[in-house]
Coordinates of C-alpha atoms and ligand atoms in Angstrom, one line a residue:
M904 CA -53.8 60.8 4.0
K905 CA -52.7 61.3 0.4
E906 CA -49.7 63.4 1.6
K907 CA -48.8 60.8 4.2
I908 CA -48.7 58.0 1.6
K909 CA -46.7 60.2 -0.7
S910 CA -44.1 61.2 1.8
L911 CA -43.8 57.6 3.1
K912 CA -43.4 56.4 -0.5
N913 CA -40.6 59.0 -1.1
E914 CA -38.9 58.0 2.2
I915 CA -38.9 54.3 1.4
E916 CA -37.8 54.8 -2.3
L917 CA -35.0 57.0 -1.1
E918 CA -33.7 54.2 1.1
L919 CA -34.2 51.6 -1.6
N920 CA -32.2 53.7 -4.0
S921 CA -29.1 53.6 -1.8
V922 CA -29.4 49.9 -0.5
K923 CA -26.5 47.7 -1.5
N924 CA -27.1 44.2 -0.4
L925 CA -29.7 41.7 0.7
K926 CA -29.1 42.1 4.4
D927 CA -29.7 45.9 4.3
L928 CA -32.8 45.4 2.1
N929 CA -34.3 43.0 4.7
E930 CA -33.7 45.6 7.4
I931 CA -35.5 48.2 5.4
K932 CA -38.4 45.8 4.8
N933 CA -38.7 45.1 8.5
K934 CA -38.6 48.7 9.4
Y935 CA -41.5 49.7 7.0
L936 CA -43.6 46.6 6.4
S937 CA -43.6 44.9 9.9
K938 CA -47.0 44.7 11.7
K939 CA -46.2 47.8 13.8
G940 CA -44.4 49.7 11.0
P941 CA -45.6 52.9 9.3
V942 CA -47.3 51.2 6.4
S943 CA -49.5 49.2 8.8
E944 CA -50.2 52.4 10.7
L945 CA -51.7 53.9 7.5
S946 CA -54.1 51.0 7.4
N947 CA -55.0 51.5 11.0
G948 CA -55.8 55.2 10.1
L949 CA -58.7 54.0 7.8
R950 CA -60.8 53.2 10.9
D951 CA -61.6 56.8 11.5
L952 CA -62.8 57.6 7.9
S953 CA -66.2 57.5 6.3
I954 CA -67.2 54.5 4.2
D955 CA -66.6 56.3 0.9
D956 CA -63.2 57.6 2.0
K957 CA -62.3 54.1 3.3
K958 CA -62.9 52.8 -0.2
V959 CA -60.8 55.5 -1.9
Y960 CA -58.0 55.4 0.6
G961 CA -58.1 51.7 1.1
K962 CA -57.4 51.2 -2.6
L963 CA -54.6 53.8 -2.5
I964 CA -53.0 52.0 0.5
T965 CA -53.3 48.6 -1.1
D966 CA -51.8 49.9 -4.4
F967 CA -49.0 51.6 -2.3
K968 CA -48.3 48.4 -0.5
N969 CA -48.3 46.3 -3.7
D970 CA -46.0 48.8 -5.3
I971 CA -43.6 48.8 -2.3
N972 CA -43.6 45.0 -2.1
N973 CA -43.0 44.8 -5.8
Q974 CA -39.9 47.0 -5.5
F975 CA -38.6 44.9 -2.6
N976 CA -39.1 41.7 -4.6
I977 CA -37.3 43.1 -7.7
L978 CA -34.3 44.2 -5.5
K979 CA -34.4 40.9 -3.6
D980 CA -34.1 39.0 -6.9
K981 CA -31.3 41.3 -8.0
F982 CA -29.2 40.8 -4.9
E983 CA -29.8 37.1 -4.7
T984 CA -28.6 36.7 -8.3
E985 CA -25.5 38.8 -7.5
E986 CA -24.6 36.7 -4.5
L987 CA -25.0 33.5 -6.4
N988 CA -22.8 34.7 -9.2
K989 CA -20.2 35.9 -6.7
K990 CA -20.2 32.4 -5.1
L991 CA -19.9 30.7 -8.4
E992 CA -17.0 32.9 -9.3
N993 CA -15.2 32.2 -6.1
E994 CA -15.8 28.4 -6.2
K995 CA -14.8 28.1 -9.9
I996 CA -12.1 25.5 -10.6
D997 CA -9.4 27.0 -12.6
I998 CA -8.4 24.2 -15.0
S999 CA -5.4 26.3 -16.2
M1000 CA -3.7 26.0 -12.8
P1001 CA -0.7 23.5 -12.8
G1002 CA -1.6 20.2 -11.1
V1003 CA 0.0 18.5 -8.2
N1004 CA 2.9 16.4 -9.4
I1005 CA 2.7 12.8 -8.3
G1006 CA 6.0 11.0 -8.9
T1007 CA 5.6 7.8 -10.9
G1008 CA 8.5 6.0 -9.2
S1009 CA 10.8 3.5 -10.9
P1010 CA 11.8 -0.2 -10.4
S1011 CA 14.1 -0.8 -7.3
F1012 CA 17.7 -1.8 -8.0
V1013 CA 16.8 -5.4 -7.0
E1014 CA 13.9 -5.5 -9.4
K1015 CA 16.1 -4.2 -12.2
V1016 CA 18.7 -6.9 -11.5
I1017 CA 15.9 -9.6 -11.5
D1018 CA 14.4 -8.3 -14.7
D1019 CA 17.7 -8.2 -16.4
A1020 CA 18.7 -11.6 -15.3
S1021 CA 15.3 -13.0 -16.2
D1022 CA 15.7 -11.6 -19.8
F1023 CA 19.1 -13.2 -20.0
F1024 CA 18.0 -16.6 -18.8
I1025 CA 14.8 -16.6 -20.9
S1026 CA 17.0 -15.9 -24.0
L1027 CA 18.8 -19.2 -23.1
G1028 CA 15.5 -21.0 -23.0
Y1029 CA 15.0 -21.0 -19.2
D1030 CA 11.6 -20.8 -17.5
I1031 CA 10.9 -18.4 -14.6
Y1032 CA 9.3 -20.1 -11.5
E1033 CA 8.0 -18.7 -8.2
G1034 CA 7.3 -20.7 -5.0
P1035 CA 5.9 -20.2 -1.5
E1036 CA 7.9 -18.2 1.0
I1037 CA 6.5 -20.3 3.8
E1038 CA 8.0 -23.7 3.0
L1039 CA 8.0 -27.2 4.3
D1040 CA 11.3 -28.3 6.1
K1041 CA 11.3 -31.2 3.8
Y1042 CA 11.6 -29.1 0.7
N1043 CA 13.9 -26.4 2.2
F1044 CA 16.4 -28.9 3.7
E1045 CA 15.7 -32.6 3.6
M1046 CA 15.3 -33.1 -0.1
L1047 CA 18.4 -31.0 -0.7
N1048 CA 20.6 -33.5 1.0
L1049 CA 20.3 -31.8 4.4
P1050 CA 18.8 -34.3 6.8
K1051 CA 17.8 -33.1 10.3
D1052 CA 21.1 -34.0 11.8
H1053 CA 23.2 -32.6 9.0
P1054 CA 25.9 -30.2 10.4
A1055 CA 25.4 -27.8 7.6
R1056 CA 22.0 -26.9 9.0
D1057 CA 23.7 -25.1 11.9
A1058 CA 25.2 -22.7 9.4
Q1059 CA 21.8 -21.4 8.5
D1060 CA 19.9 -20.0 11.3
T1061 CA 16.4 -20.4 10.0
Y1062 CA 13.0 -18.8 11.1
Y1063 CA 10.9 -21.8 12.0
L1064 CA 7.2 -21.3 12.5
K1065 CA 5.0 -22.7 15.3
D1066 CA 4.7 -26.0 13.5
E1067 CA 8.3 -27.1 13.2
D1068 CA 7.8 -28.6 9.7
L1069 CA 7.1 -25.0 8.5
L1070 CA 9.7 -22.3 8.1
L1071 CA 10.4 -19.1 6.2
R1072 CA 12.5 -20.5 3.3
S1073 CA 16.2 -19.8 3.8
Q1074 CA 16.9 -20.3 0.1
T1075 CA 14.8 -20.6 -3.1
S1076 CA 16.1 -24.1 -3.7
P1077 CA 12.7 -25.6 -2.6
V1078 CA 11.2 -24.2 -5.8
Q1079 CA 13.7 -26.3 -7.7
V1080 CA 12.6 -29.3 -5.7
R1081 CA 9.0 -28.6 -6.4
V1082 CA 9.8 -28.3 -10.2
M1083 CA 11.8 -31.5 -10.2
L1084 CA 9.0 -33.4 -8.4
N1085 CA 6.5 -32.1 -11.1
G1086 CA 9.0 -33.3 -13.8
K1087 CA 8.5 -36.9 -12.5
G1088 CA 12.1 -37.9 -13.5
E1089 CA 11.3 -37.5 -17.2
T1090 CA 11.3 -33.8 -18.1
P1091 CA 14.5 -31.8 -18.8
I1092 CA 14.5 -28.6 -16.7
R1093 CA 16.0 -25.1 -17.4
M1094 CA 14.7 -22.7 -14.8
I1095 CA 15.5 -19.8 -12.5
C1096 CA 13.4 -18.9 -9.5
P1097 CA 14.1 -15.3 -8.2
G1098 CA 12.5 -14.6 -4.8
K1099 CA 12.9 -13.5 -1.2
V1100 CA 14.6 -15.7 1.4
Y1101 CA 14.9 -15.2 5.2
R1102 CA 17.9 -16.0 7.5
R1103 CA 18.7 -15.0 11.0
E1104 CA 21.7 -12.8 10.3
D1105 CA 23.4 -10.0 12.2
I1106 CA 22.6 -7.0 10.0
D1107 CA 25.5 -5.0 8.5
A1108 CA 26.4 -3.3 5.2
T1109 CA 26.5 -6.7 3.4
H1110 CA 24.0 -8.8 5.4
E1111 CA 20.2 -8.6 5.8
Q1112 CA 17.7 -10.9 7.4
E1113 CA 15.7 -10.8 4.2
F1114 CA 17.3 -10.8 0.8
T1115 CA 16.6 -11.9 -2.8
Q1116 CA 18.1 -15.0 -4.4
I1117 CA 18.4 -15.8 -8.0
E1118 CA 18.8 -19.5 -8.2
G1119 CA 19.0 -21.6 -11.4
L1120 CA 18.8 -25.2 -12.2
V1121 CA 19.4 -27.2 -15.4
I1122 CA 18.6 -31.0 -15.5
D1123 CA 19.2 -32.8 -18.8
K1124 CA 21.4 -35.6 -20.2
N1125 CA 25.1 -35.0 -20.8
I1126 CA 25.3 -31.9 -18.7
S1127 CA 28.7 -31.2 -17.2
L1128 CA 30.4 -28.5 -15.0
S1129 CA 31.7 -26.8 -18.2
D1130 CA 28.0 -26.0 -19.1
L1131 CA 27.7 -24.2 -15.8
K1132 CA 30.9 -22.3 -16.5
G1133 CA 29.8 -21.3 -19.9
T1134 CA 26.5 -20.1 -18.6
F1135 CA 28.1 -18.1 -15.8
D1136 CA 30.6 -16.6 -18.1
A1137 CA 27.9 -15.4 -20.5
F1138 CA 25.8 -14.1 -17.5
V1139 CA 28.7 -11.9 -16.1
K1140 CA 29.5 -10.6 -19.6
H1141 CA 25.8 -9.8 -20.1
T1142 CA 25.4 -8.1 -16.7
F1143 CA 28.8 -6.4 -16.3
G1144 CA 30.3 -6.1 -19.8
E1145 CA 32.1 -8.1 -22.4
N1146 CA 35.5 -7.8 -20.8
T1147 CA 34.4 -9.5 -17.6
E1148 CA 35.9 -12.9 -16.9
A1149 CA 34.6 -15.8 -14.9
R1150 CA 36.5 -18.1 -12.6
F1151 CA 35.6 -21.2 -10.5
R1152 CA 37.2 -22.2 -7.2
P1153 CA 36.5 -25.5 -5.4
S1154 CA 33.9 -25.2 -2.6
Y1155 CA 31.5 -27.3 -0.6
Y1156 CA 27.7 -27.4 -0.6
P1157 CA 25.6 -30.4 0.6
F1158 CA 23.3 -30.2 -2.5
T1159 CA 26.0 -30.1 -5.2
E1160 CA 29.0 -32.3 -6.0
P1161 CA 31.5 -31.0 -7.0
S1162 CA 30.7 -27.6 -5.7
V1163 CA 32.3 -24.2 -6.8
E1164 CA 32.6 -20.7 -5.7
M1165 CA 31.9 -18.5 -8.8
D1166 CA 34.0 -15.3 -9.2
M1167 CA 34.1 -12.6 -11.8
S1168 CA 37.0 -10.4 -12.6
C1169 CA 36.9 -7.0 -10.7
I1170 CA 35.0 -4.4 -12.6
Y1171 CA 36.5 -1.6 -10.6
C1172 CA 40.2 -2.2 -11.1
D1173 CA 42.4 -3.9 -13.7
G1174 CA 43.1 -6.7 -11.3
S1175 CA 45.7 -4.7 -9.3
G1176 CA 43.4 -4.8 -6.3
C1177 CA 40.9 -2.4 -4.8
S1178 CA 38.5 -2.2 -1.8
M1179 CA 35.9 -4.1 -3.8
C1180 CA 38.0 -7.1 -4.7
K1181 CA 39.6 -9.2 -2.0
P1182 CA 41.3 -11.4 -3.0
K1183 CA 43.0 -9.3 -5.6
G1184 CA 41.2 -8.8 -8.8
W1185 CA 38.3 -11.2 -8.3
I1186 CA 34.8 -10.8 -6.8
T1187 CA 32.8 -13.8 -5.6
I1188 CA 29.1 -13.4 -6.7
S1189 CA 27.7 -16.9 -6.8
G1190 CA 28.0 -20.5 -5.7
G1191 CA 26.9 -23.7 -7.4
G1192 CA 28.0 -27.0 -8.8
M1193 CA 26.7 -30.2 -10.2
V1194 CA 23.4 -31.4 -8.6
H1195 CA 24.2 -34.1 -5.9
P1196 CA 23.1 -37.6 -7.0
N1197 CA 21.1 -37.9 -3.7
V1198 CA 19.1 -34.7 -4.6
L1199 CA 18.4 -36.1 -8.1
R1200 CA 17.3 -39.4 -6.7
M1201 CA 15.1 -37.9 -3.9
C1202 CA 13.4 -35.7 -6.5
G1203 CA 12.7 -38.5 -8.9
Y1204 CA 15.6 -38.3 -11.4
D1205 CA 17.9 -41.2 -12.0
P1206 CA 21.4 -40.0 -11.5
D1207 CA 22.7 -42.7 -13.9
K1208 CA 20.7 -41.1 -16.7
W1209 CA 20.4 -37.4 -15.7
Q1210 CA 22.8 -34.8 -14.7
G1211 CA 22.3 -31.2 -13.7
F1212 CA 23.9 -28.0 -12.5
A1213 CA 22.6 -25.5 -10.0
F1214 CA 23.7 -22.0 -8.9
G1215 CA 22.5 -19.3 -6.6
M1216 CA 23.3 -15.7 -6.1
A1217 CA 21.9 -12.7 -4.2
A1218 CA 20.2 -10.1 -6.4
E1219 CA 21.2 -7.4 -3.8
R1220 CA 24.9 -8.3 -4.2
I1221 CA 24.7 -7.9 -8.0
A1222 CA 22.9 -4.6 -7.6
M1223 CA 25.5 -3.3 -5.1
L1224 CA 28.2 -4.1 -7.6
K1225 CA 26.4 -3.0 -10.7
Y1226 CA 25.1 0.3 -9.3
N1227 CA 28.0 1.0 -7.0
M1228 CA 26.0 0.9 -3.8
P1229 CA 28.1 0.6 -0.7
D1230 CA 25.4 -0.5 1.8
M1231 CA 22.9 -3.3 1.2
R1232 CA 20.6 -1.9 3.9
S1233 CA 19.8 1.2 1.8
M1234 CA 17.9 -1.0 -0.7
H1235 CA 15.3 -2.0 1.9
E1236 CA 15.2 1.1 4.1
N1237 CA 13.1 3.2 1.8
D1238 CA 15.1 6.3 2.5
L1239 CA 15.4 8.2 -0.8
R1240 CA 18.4 10.3 0.4
E1241 CA 20.4 7.1 0.7
T1242 CA 19.9 6.1 -2.9
I1243 CA 20.3 9.7 -4.3
N1244 CA 23.5 10.4 -2.5
F1245 CA 25.9 8.0 -4.0
D1246 CA 27.0 7.7 -7.6
R1247 CA 24.6 5.4 -9.3
K1248 CA 26.4 5.2 -12.6
E1249 CA 26.0 1.8 -14.1
V1250 CA 29.2 -0.2 -14.2
K1251 CA 29.5 -1.9 -17.6
Ligands
LIG1119 ZN1 39.2 -4.5 -7.8

């Protein structure tokens, strides 16, 4: 019996010495320590022995079993620790690795134009206003001297909503109406109201169904057309450079009288004519005039005491000229190739 135990112990220890991982260790454990394995067989062999021998060999077998189990457990702990360390090593986050670069973006050309124009007009003492993009017909047309049967309404194909009194504003002028109504015919006004407007246009390189207006309004006493001209002249010099000139041409708008087209000298040529300036040497960027007495009256200001001028321009048009962009659509299409491809040098 002693010999059997000794040789079995040697056999198991030999295998344990060469075992490399937890899986192999468990296989060895099953092979020797299962119910029908060789170690259990030793215990079965006790049955045929005398009581005294049973005591002696029983203890030997128990010690042997404990010893073997002990060795298994020590190895089991060792392998488990190794595996855990390996796992931790593999799953470690390497904080020295470079991160994923997330581009921070920059303002769009339209936003840049609005920010720049806002800075300019704030420096002249103007306030910046915003208003609703879904507007009342009354504010978008009627109070701007455009009654329902006015022929000028045909010129603007407007997006009316289900309720015919509601529409997507076709101009930001209703913001001016709202500010005038709040002024109650007593408060002088200096304001611009940059914002989106919507018109049913056929889309091409210079027309979109949605664009951004920068409209301005000044109401005070002793205001004349020369105030508008001085303001516009300062604006084009601020935006396009000191050498830029301003020019007015007669025009017609229902909400101003007199009305003017507002041109600036071409920033691309010396006035000799280029593809940007037709007619020669001048580019139209704005329209405006003196606020029509009917508009003043409807908005609560007495035209015998108050005068005002108003103007409007498209931020996209300014951006196209300032940043030399040939196609207005690229500003709304979100295609980066379009904005990267052309020369974006600022014209000053
Ligand atoms: Zn030109």
